[in-house]
PDB file of C-alpha atoms in Angstrom:
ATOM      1  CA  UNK A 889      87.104-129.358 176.292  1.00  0.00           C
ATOM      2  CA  UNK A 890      84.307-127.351 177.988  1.00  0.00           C
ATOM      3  CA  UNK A 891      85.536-123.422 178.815  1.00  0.00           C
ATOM      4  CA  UNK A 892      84.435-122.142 182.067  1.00  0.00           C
ATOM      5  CA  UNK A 893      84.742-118.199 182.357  1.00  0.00           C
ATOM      6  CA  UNK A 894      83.774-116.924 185.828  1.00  0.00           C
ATOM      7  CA  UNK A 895      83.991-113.857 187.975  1.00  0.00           C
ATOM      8  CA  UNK A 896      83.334-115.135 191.233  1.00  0.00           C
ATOM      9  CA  UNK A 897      83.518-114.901 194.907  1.00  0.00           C
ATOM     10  CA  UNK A 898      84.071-117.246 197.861  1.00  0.00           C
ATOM     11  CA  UNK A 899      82.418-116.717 200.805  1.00  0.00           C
ATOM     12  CA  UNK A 900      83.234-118.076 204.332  1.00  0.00           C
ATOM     13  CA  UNK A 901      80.185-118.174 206.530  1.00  0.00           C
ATOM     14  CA  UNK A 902      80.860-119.966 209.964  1.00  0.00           C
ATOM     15  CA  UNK A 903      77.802-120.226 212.253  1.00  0.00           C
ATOM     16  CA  UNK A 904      78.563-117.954 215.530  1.00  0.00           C
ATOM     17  CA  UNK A 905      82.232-115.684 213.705  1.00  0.00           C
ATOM     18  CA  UNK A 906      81.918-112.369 214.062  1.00  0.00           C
ATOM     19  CA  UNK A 907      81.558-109.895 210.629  1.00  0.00           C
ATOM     20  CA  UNK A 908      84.279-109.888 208.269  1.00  0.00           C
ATOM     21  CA  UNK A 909      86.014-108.026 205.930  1.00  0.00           C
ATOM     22  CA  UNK A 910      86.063-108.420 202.588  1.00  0.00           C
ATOM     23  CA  UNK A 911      88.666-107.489 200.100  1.00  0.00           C
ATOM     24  CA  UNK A 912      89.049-107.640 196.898  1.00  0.00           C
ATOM     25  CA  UNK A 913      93.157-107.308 195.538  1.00  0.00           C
ATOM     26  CA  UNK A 914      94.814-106.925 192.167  1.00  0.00           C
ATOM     27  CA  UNK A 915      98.115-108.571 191.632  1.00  0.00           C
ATOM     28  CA  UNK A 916     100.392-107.172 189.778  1.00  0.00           C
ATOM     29  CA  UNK A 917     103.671-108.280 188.561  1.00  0.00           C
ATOM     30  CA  UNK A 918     103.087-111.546 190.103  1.00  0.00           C
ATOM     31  CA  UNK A 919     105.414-114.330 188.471  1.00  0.00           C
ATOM     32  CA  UNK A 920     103.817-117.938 186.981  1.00  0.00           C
ATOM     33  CA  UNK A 921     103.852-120.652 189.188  1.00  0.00           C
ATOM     34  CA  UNK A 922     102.845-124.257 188.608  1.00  0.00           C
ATOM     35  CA  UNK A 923     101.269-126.768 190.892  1.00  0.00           C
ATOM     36  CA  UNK A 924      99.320-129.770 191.105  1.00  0.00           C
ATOM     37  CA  UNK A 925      95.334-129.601 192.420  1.00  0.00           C
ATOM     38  CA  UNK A 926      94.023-133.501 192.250  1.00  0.00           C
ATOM     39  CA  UNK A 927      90.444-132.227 192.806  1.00  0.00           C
ATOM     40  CA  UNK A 928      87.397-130.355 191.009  1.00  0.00           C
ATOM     41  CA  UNK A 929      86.118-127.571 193.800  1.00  0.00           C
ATOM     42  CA  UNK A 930      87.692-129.277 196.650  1.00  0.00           C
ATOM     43  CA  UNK A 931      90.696-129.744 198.990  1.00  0.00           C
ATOM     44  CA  UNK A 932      92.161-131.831 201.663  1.00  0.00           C
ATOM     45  CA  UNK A 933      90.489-129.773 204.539  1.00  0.00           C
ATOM     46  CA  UNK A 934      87.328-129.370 206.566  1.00  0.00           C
ATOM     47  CA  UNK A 935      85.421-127.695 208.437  1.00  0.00           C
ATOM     48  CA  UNK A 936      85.419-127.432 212.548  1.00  0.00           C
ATOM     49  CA  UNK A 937      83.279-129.690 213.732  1.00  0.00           C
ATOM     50  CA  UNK A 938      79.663-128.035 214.443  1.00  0.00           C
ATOM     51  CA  UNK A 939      80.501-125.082 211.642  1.00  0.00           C
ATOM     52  CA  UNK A 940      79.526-124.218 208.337  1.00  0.00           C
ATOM     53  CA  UNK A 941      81.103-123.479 205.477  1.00  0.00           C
ATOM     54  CA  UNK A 942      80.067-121.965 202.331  1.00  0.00           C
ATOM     55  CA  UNK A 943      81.528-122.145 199.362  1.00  0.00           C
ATOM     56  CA  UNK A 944      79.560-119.765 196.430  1.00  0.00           C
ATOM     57  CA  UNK A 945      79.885-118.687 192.827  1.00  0.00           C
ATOM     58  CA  UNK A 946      77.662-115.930 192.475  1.00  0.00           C
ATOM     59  CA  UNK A 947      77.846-116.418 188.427  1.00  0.00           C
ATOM     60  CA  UNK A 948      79.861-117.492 186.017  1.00  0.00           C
ATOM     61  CA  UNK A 949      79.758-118.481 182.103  1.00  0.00           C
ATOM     62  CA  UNK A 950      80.101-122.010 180.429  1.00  0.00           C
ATOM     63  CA  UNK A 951      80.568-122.028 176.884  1.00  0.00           C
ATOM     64  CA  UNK A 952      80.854-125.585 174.439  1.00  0.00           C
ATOM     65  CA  UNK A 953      79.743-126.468 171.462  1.00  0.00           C
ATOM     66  CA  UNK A 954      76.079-126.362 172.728  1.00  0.00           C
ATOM     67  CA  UNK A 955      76.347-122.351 173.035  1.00  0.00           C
ATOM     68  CA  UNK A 956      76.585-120.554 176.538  1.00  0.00           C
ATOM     69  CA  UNK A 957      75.512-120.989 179.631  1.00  0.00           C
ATOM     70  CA  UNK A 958      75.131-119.210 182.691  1.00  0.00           C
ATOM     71  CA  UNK A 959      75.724-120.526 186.388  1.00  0.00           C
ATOM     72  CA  UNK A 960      74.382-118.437 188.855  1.00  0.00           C
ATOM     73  CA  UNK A 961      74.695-119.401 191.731  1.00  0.00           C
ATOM     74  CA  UNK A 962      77.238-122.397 192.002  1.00  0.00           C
ATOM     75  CA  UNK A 963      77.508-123.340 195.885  1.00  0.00           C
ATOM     76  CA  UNK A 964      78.892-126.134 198.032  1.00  0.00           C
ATOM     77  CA  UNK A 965      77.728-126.408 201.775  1.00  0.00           C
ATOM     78  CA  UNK A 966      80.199-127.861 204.524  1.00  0.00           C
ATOM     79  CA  UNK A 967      79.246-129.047 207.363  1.00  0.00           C
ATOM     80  CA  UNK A 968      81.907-130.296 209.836  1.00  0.00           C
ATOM     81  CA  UNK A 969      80.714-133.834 211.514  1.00  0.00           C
ATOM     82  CA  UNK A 970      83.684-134.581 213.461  1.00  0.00           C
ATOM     83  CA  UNK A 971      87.390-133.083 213.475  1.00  0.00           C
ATOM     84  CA  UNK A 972      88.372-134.750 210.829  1.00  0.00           C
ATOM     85  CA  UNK A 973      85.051-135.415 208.573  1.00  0.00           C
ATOM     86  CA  UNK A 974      82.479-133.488 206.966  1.00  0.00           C
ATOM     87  CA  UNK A 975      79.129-133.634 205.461  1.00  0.00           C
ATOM     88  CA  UNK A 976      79.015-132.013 201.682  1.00  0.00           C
ATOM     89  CA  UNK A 977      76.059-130.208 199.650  1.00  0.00           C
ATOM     90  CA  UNK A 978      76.782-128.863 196.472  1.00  0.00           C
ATOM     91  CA  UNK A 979      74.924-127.961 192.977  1.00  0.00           C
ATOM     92  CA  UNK A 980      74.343-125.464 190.867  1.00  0.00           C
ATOM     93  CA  UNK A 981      71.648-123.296 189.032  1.00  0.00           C
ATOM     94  CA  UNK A 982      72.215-123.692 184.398  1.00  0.00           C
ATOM     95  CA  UNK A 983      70.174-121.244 182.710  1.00  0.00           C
ATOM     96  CA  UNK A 984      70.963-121.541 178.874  1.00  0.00           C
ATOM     97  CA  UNK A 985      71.763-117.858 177.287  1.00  0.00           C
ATOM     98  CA  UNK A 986      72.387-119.059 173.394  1.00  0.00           C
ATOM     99  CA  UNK A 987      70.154-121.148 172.431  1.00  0.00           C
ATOM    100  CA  UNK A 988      67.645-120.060 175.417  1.00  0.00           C
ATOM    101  CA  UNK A 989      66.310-122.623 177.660  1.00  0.00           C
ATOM    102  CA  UNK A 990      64.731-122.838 180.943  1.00  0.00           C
ATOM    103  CA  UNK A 991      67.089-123.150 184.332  1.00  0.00           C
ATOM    104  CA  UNK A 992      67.663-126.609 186.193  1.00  0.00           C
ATOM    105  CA  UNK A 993      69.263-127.623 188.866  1.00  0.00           C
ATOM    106  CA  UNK A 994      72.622-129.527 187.930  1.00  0.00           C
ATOM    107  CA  UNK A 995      75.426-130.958 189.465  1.00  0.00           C
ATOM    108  CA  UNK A 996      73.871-132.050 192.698  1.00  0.00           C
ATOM    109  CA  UNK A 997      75.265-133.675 195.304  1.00  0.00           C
ATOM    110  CA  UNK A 998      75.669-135.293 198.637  1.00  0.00           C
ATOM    111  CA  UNK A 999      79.521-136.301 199.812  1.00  0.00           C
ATOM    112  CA  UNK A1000      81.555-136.792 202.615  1.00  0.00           C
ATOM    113  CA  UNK A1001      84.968-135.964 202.821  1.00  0.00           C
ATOM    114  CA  UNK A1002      87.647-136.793 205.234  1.00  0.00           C
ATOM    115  CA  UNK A1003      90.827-136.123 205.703  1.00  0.00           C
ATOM    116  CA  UNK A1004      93.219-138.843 206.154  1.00  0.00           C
ATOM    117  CA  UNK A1005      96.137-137.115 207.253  1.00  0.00           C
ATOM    118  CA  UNK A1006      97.169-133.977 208.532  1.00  0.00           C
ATOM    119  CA  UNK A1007      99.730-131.639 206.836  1.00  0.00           C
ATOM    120  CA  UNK A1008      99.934-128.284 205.096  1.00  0.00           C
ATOM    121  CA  UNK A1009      96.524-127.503 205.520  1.00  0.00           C
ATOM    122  CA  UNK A1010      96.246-128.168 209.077  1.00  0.00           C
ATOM    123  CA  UNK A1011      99.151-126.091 210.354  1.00  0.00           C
ATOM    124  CA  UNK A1012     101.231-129.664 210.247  1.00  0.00           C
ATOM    125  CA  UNK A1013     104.838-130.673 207.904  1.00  0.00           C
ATOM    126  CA  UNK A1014     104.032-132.433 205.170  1.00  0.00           C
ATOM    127  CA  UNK A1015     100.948-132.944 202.603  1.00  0.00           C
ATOM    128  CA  UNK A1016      97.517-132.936 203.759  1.00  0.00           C
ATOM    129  CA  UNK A1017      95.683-136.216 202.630  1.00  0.00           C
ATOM    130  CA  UNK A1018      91.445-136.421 202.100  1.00  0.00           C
ATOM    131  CA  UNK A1019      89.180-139.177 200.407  1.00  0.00           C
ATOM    132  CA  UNK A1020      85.406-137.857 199.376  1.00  0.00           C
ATOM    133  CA  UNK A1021      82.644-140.082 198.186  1.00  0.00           C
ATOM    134  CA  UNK A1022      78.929-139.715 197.629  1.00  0.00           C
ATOM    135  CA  UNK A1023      76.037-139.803 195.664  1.00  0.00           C
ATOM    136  CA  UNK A1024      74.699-137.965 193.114  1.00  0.00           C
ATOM    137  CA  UNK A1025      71.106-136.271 193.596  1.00  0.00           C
ATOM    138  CA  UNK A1026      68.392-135.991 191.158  1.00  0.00           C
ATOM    139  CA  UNK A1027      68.909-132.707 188.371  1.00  0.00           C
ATOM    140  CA  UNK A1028      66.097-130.855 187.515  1.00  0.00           C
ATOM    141  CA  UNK A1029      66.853-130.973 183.916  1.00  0.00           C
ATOM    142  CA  UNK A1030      63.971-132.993 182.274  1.00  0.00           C
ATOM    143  CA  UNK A1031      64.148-136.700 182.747  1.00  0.00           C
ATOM    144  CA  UNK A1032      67.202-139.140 182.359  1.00  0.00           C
ATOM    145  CA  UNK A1033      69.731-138.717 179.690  1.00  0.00           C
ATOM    146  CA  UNK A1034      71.518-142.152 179.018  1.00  0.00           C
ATOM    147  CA  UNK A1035      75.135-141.198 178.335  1.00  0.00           C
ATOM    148  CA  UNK A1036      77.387-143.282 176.313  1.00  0.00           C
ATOM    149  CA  UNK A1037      81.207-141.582 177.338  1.00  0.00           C
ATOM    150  CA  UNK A1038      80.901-138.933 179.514  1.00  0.00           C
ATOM    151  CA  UNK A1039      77.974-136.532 181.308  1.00  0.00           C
ATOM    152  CA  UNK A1040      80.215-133.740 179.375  1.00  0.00           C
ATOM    153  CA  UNK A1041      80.008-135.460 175.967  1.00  0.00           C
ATOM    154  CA  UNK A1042      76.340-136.158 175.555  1.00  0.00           C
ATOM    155  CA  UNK A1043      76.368-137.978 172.242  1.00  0.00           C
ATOM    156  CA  UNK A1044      73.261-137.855 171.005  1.00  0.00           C
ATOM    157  CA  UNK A1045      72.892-141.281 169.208  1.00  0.00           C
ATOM    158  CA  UNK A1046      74.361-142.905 171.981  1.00  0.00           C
ATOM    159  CA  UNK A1047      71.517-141.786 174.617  1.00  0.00           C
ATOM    160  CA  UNK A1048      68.595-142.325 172.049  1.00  0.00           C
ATOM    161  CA  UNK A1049      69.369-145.542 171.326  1.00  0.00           C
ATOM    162  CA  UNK A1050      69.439-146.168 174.814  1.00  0.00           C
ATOM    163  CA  UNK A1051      66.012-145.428 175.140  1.00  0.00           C
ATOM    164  CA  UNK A1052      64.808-147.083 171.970  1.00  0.00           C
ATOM    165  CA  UNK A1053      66.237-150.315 173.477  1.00  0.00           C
ATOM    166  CA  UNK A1054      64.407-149.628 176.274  1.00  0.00           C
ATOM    167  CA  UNK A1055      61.267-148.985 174.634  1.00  0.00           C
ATOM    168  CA  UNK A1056      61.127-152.410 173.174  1.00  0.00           C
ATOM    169  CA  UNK A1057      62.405-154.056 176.271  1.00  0.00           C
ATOM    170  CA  UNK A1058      59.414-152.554 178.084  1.00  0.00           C
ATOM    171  CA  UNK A1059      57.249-153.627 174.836  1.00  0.00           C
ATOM    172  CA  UNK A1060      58.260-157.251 175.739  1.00  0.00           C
ATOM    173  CA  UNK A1061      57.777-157.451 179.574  1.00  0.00           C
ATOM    174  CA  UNK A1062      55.174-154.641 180.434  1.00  0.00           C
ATOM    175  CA  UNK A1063      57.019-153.862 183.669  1.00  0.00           C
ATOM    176  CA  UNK A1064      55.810-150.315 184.538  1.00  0.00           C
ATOM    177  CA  UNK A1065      59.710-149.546 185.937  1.00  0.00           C
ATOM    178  CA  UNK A1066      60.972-150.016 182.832  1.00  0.00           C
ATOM    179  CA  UNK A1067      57.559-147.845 181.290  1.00  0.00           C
ATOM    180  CA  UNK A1068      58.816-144.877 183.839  1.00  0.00           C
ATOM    181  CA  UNK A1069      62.877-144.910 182.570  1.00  0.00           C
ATOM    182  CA  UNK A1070      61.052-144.677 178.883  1.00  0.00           C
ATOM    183  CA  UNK A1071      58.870-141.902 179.619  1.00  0.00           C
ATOM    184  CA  UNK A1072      61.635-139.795 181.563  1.00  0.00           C
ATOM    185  CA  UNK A1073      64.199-140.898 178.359  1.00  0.00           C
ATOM    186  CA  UNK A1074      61.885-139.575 175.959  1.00  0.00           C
ATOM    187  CA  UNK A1075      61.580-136.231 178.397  1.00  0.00           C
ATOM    188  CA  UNK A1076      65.222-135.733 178.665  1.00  0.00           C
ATOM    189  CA  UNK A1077      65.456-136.540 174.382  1.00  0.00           C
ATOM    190  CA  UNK A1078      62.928-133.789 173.867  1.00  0.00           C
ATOM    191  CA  UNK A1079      64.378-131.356 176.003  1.00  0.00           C
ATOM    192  CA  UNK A1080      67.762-131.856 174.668  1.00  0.00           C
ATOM    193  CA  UNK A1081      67.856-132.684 171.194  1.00  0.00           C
ATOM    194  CA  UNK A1082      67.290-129.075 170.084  1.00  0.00           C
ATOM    195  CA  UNK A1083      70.932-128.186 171.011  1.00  0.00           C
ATOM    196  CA  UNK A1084      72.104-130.545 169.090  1.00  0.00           C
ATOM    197  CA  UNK A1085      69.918-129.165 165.742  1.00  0.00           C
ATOM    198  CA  UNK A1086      71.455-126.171 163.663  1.00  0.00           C
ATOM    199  CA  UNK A1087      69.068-125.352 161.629  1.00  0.00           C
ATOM    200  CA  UNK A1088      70.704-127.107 158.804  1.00  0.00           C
ATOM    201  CA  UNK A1089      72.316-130.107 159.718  1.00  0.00           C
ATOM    202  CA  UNK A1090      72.850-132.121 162.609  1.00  0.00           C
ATOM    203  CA  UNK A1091      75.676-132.099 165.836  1.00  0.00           C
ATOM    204  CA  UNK A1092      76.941-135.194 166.757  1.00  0.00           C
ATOM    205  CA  UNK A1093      77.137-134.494 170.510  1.00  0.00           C
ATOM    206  CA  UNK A1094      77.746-131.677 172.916  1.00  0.00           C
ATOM    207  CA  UNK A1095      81.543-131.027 172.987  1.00  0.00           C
ATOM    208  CA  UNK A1096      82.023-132.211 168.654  1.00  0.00           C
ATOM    209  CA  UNK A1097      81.379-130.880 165.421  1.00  0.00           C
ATOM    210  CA  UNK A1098      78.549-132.090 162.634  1.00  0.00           C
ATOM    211  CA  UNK A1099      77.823-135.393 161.941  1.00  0.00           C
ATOM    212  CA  UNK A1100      78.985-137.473 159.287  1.00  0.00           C
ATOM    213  CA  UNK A1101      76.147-138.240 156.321  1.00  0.00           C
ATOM    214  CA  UNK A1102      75.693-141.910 157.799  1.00  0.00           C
ATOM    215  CA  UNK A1103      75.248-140.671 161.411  1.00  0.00           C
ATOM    216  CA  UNK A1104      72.732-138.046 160.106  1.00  0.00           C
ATOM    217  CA  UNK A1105      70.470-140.349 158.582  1.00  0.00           C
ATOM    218  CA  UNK A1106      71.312-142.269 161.705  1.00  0.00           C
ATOM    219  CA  UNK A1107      69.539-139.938 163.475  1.00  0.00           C
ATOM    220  CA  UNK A1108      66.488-139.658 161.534  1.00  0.00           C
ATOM    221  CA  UNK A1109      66.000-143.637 161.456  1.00  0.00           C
ATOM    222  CA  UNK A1110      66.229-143.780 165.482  1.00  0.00           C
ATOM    223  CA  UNK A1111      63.563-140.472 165.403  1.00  0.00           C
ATOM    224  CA  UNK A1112      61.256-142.462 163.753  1.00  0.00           C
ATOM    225  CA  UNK A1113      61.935-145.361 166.057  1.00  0.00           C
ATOM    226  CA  UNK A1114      61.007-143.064 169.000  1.00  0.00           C
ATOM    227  CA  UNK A1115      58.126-142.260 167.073  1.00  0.00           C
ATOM    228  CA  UNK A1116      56.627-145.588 166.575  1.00  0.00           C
ATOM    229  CA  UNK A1117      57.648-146.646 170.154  1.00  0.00           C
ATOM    230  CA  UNK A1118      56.361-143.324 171.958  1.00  0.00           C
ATOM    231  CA  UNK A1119      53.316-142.334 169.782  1.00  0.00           C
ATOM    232  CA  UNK A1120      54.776-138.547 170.070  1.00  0.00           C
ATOM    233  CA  UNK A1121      54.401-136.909 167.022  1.00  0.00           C
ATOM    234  CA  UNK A1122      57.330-134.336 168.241  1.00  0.00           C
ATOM    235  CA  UNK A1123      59.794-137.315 167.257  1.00  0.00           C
ATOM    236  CA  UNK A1124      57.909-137.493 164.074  1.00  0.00           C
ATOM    237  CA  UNK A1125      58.190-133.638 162.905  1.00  0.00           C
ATOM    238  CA  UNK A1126      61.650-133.735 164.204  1.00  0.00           C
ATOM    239  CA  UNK A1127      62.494-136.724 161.875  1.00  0.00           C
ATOM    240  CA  UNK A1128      60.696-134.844 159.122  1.00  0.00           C
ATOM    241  CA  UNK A1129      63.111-131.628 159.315  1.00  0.00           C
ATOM    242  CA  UNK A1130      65.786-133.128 160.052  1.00  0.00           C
ATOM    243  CA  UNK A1131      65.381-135.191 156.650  1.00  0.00           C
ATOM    244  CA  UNK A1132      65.610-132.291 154.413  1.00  0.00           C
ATOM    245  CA  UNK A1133      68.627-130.517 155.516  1.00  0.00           C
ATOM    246  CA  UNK A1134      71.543-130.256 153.150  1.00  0.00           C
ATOM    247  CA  UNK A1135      74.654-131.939 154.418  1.00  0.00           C
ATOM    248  CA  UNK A1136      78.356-129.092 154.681  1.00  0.00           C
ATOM    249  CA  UNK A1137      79.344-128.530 151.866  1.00  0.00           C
ATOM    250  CA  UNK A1138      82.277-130.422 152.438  1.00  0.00           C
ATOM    251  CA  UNK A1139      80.218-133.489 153.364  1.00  0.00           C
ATOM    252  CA  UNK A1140      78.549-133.286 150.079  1.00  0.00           C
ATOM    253  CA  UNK A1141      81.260-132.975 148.185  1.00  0.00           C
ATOM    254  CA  UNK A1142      83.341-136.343 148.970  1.00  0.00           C
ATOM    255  CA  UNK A1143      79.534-137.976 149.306  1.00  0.00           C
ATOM    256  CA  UNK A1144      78.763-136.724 145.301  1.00  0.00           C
ATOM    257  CA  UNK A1145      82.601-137.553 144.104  1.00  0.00           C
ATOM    258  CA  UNK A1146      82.475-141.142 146.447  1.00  0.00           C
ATOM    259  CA  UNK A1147      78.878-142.281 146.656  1.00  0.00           C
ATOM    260  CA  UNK A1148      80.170-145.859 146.929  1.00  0.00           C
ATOM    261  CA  UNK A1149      82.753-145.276 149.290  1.00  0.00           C
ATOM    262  CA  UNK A1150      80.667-145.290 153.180  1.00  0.00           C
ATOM    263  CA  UNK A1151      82.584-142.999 155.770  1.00  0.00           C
ATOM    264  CA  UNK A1152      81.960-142.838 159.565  1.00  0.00           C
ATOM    265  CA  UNK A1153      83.091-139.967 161.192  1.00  0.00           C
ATOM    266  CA  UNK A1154      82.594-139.374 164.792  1.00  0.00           C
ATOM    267  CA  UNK A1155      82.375-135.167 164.312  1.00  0.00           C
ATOM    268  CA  UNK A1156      83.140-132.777 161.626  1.00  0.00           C
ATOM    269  CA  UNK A1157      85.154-129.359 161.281  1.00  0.00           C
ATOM    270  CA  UNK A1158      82.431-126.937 160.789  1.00  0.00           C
ATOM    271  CA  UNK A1159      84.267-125.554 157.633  1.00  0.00           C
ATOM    272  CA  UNK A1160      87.175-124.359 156.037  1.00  0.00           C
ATOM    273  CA  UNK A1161      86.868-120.591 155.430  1.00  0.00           C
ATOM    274  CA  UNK A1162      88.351-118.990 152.101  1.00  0.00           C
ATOM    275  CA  UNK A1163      92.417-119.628 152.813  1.00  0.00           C
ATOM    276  CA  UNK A1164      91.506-123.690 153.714  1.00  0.00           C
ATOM    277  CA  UNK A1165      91.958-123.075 156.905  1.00  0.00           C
ATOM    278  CA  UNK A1166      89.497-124.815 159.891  1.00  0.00           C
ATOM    279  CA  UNK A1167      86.944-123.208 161.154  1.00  0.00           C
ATOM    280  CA  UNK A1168      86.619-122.204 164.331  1.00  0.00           C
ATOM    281  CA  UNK A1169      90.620-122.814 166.038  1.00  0.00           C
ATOM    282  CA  UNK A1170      93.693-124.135 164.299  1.00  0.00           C
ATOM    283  CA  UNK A1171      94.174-122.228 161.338  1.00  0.00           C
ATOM    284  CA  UNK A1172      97.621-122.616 159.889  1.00  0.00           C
ATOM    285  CA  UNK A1173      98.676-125.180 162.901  1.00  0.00           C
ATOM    286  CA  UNK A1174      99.428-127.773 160.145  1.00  0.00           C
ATOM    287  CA  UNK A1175     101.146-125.783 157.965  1.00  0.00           C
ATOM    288  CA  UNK A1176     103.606-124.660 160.065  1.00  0.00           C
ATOM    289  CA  UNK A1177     104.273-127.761 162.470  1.00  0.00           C
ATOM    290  CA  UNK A1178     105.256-129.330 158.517  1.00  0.00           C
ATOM    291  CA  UNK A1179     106.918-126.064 157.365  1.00  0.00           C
ATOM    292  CA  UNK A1180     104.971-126.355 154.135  1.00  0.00           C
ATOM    293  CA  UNK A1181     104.131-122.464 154.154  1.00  0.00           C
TER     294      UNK A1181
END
């Protein structure tokens, strides 16, 4: 699951309010509470009709298994169509801290929300009720990435096949659509495979651990694919490297005692450190859920 840190702060801008005050408050002693919130940035309000709301993250910090990330800014525009609907703008700016990377725009969108009854939030008894639906608008981010699961996920096999089918499918009909989802496949492969490259072995996609052996070599057979489909020798060198790394060493182990014996795993543990434990998070979970330490 993807961690989002973030210091942030919302700002209410309505067009013709007078200044406001902002404060900022610490809460202490402040007891926990639970509740329910069926949306992702959102709520079953809008905005006065002819307003403006703005909604802003000045930064924050998104760390997976790709490395970190920083947002800055994250912002959602409101504008209020009638009393009960609104028009929605929202995206935000990526710029990769570890491993580096250029910014993009991601996350972009254009919704609209309306409420569908009245409660809580409008000064009224009972719950307020909203629907929102749009479309999402083109990222910045270096072509089109063909997901498999989820835009969270990214498995990387899963997208470059995608565009290796494609590639032959646009080898068979020469229709210069299909030509243009290649090209901007093969721009959002190179842009993206490097965070899924250690160094020394191979990630099998953005939120899991390494690949099994099988799914490695995988990944070098559909890099030379792209290679003999794009004519760009980056696919080649990549296949290349990616050839001589050394599998974990736990990898290699049950490969050298079971070379017969083919295992697909969907991601890997990165390691066990000295006590056996997993590396990174659950240390002694196991161990103590079975009471066998």
């Amino acid at each position: 699951m993807n961690k989002l840190y973030s210091i942030s702060v919302s700002a209410l801008i309505r067009h013709g309010a007078r200044p406001c005050l902002v404060c900022f408050c610490m809460l202490i002693g402040v007891e926990t509470a639970s509740a329910y919130r069926p949306f992702d940035g959102t709520d079953a309000a809008v905005a006065e009709k002819d307003k403006v709301e703005i909604e802003l993250q000045p930064a924050g910090i998104l760390k997976d298994a790709s490395g970190k990330t920083l947002i800055a800014p994250a912002a959602r525009f409101n504008y209020g169509l009638t009393e009960a609907w609104e028009a929605v703008l929202e995206g935000q700016f990526e710029n990769p801290l570890s491993p580096s990377g250029p910014a993009s725009l991601r996350a972009a969108g254009a919704f609209l929300k309306g409420v569908l009854r009245e409660g809580s939030l409008q000064d009224k008894t009972g719950p307020s009720v909203a629907t929102e639906f749009g479309v999402l608008l083109p990222d910045t981010t270096h072509g089109y990435w063909w997901e498999q699961f989820n835009p969270i996920v990214q498995v990387w096999n899963g997208s470059a096949q995608a565009v290796v089918g494609i590639g032959y499918f646009y080898r068979v009909t020469h229709d210069l659509e299909v030509k243009r989802l290649f090209d901007r496949g093969i721009e959002a492969l190179k842009y993206y495979t490097p965070y899924y490259d250690t160094g020394r072995w191979t990630l099998y996609s953005r939120t899991h651990g390494y690949n099994s052996i099988a799914y490695h070599r995988g990944s070098v057979e559909i890099l030379e694919a792209l290679y003999s489909l794009s004519g760009d020798i980056w696919f080649k060198a990549t296949a290349d490297r990616w050839r001589g790394y050394a599998a974990p060493p736990g990898v290699q182990a049950m490969y050298q005692a079971h070379p017969d014996v083919p295992v697909y795993a969907a991601a890997l543990d990165r390691e066990l450190n000295a006590k056996g434990y997993i590396l990174p998070g659950l240390g002694d979970a196991g161990d103590r859920l079975f009471g066998t330490r």
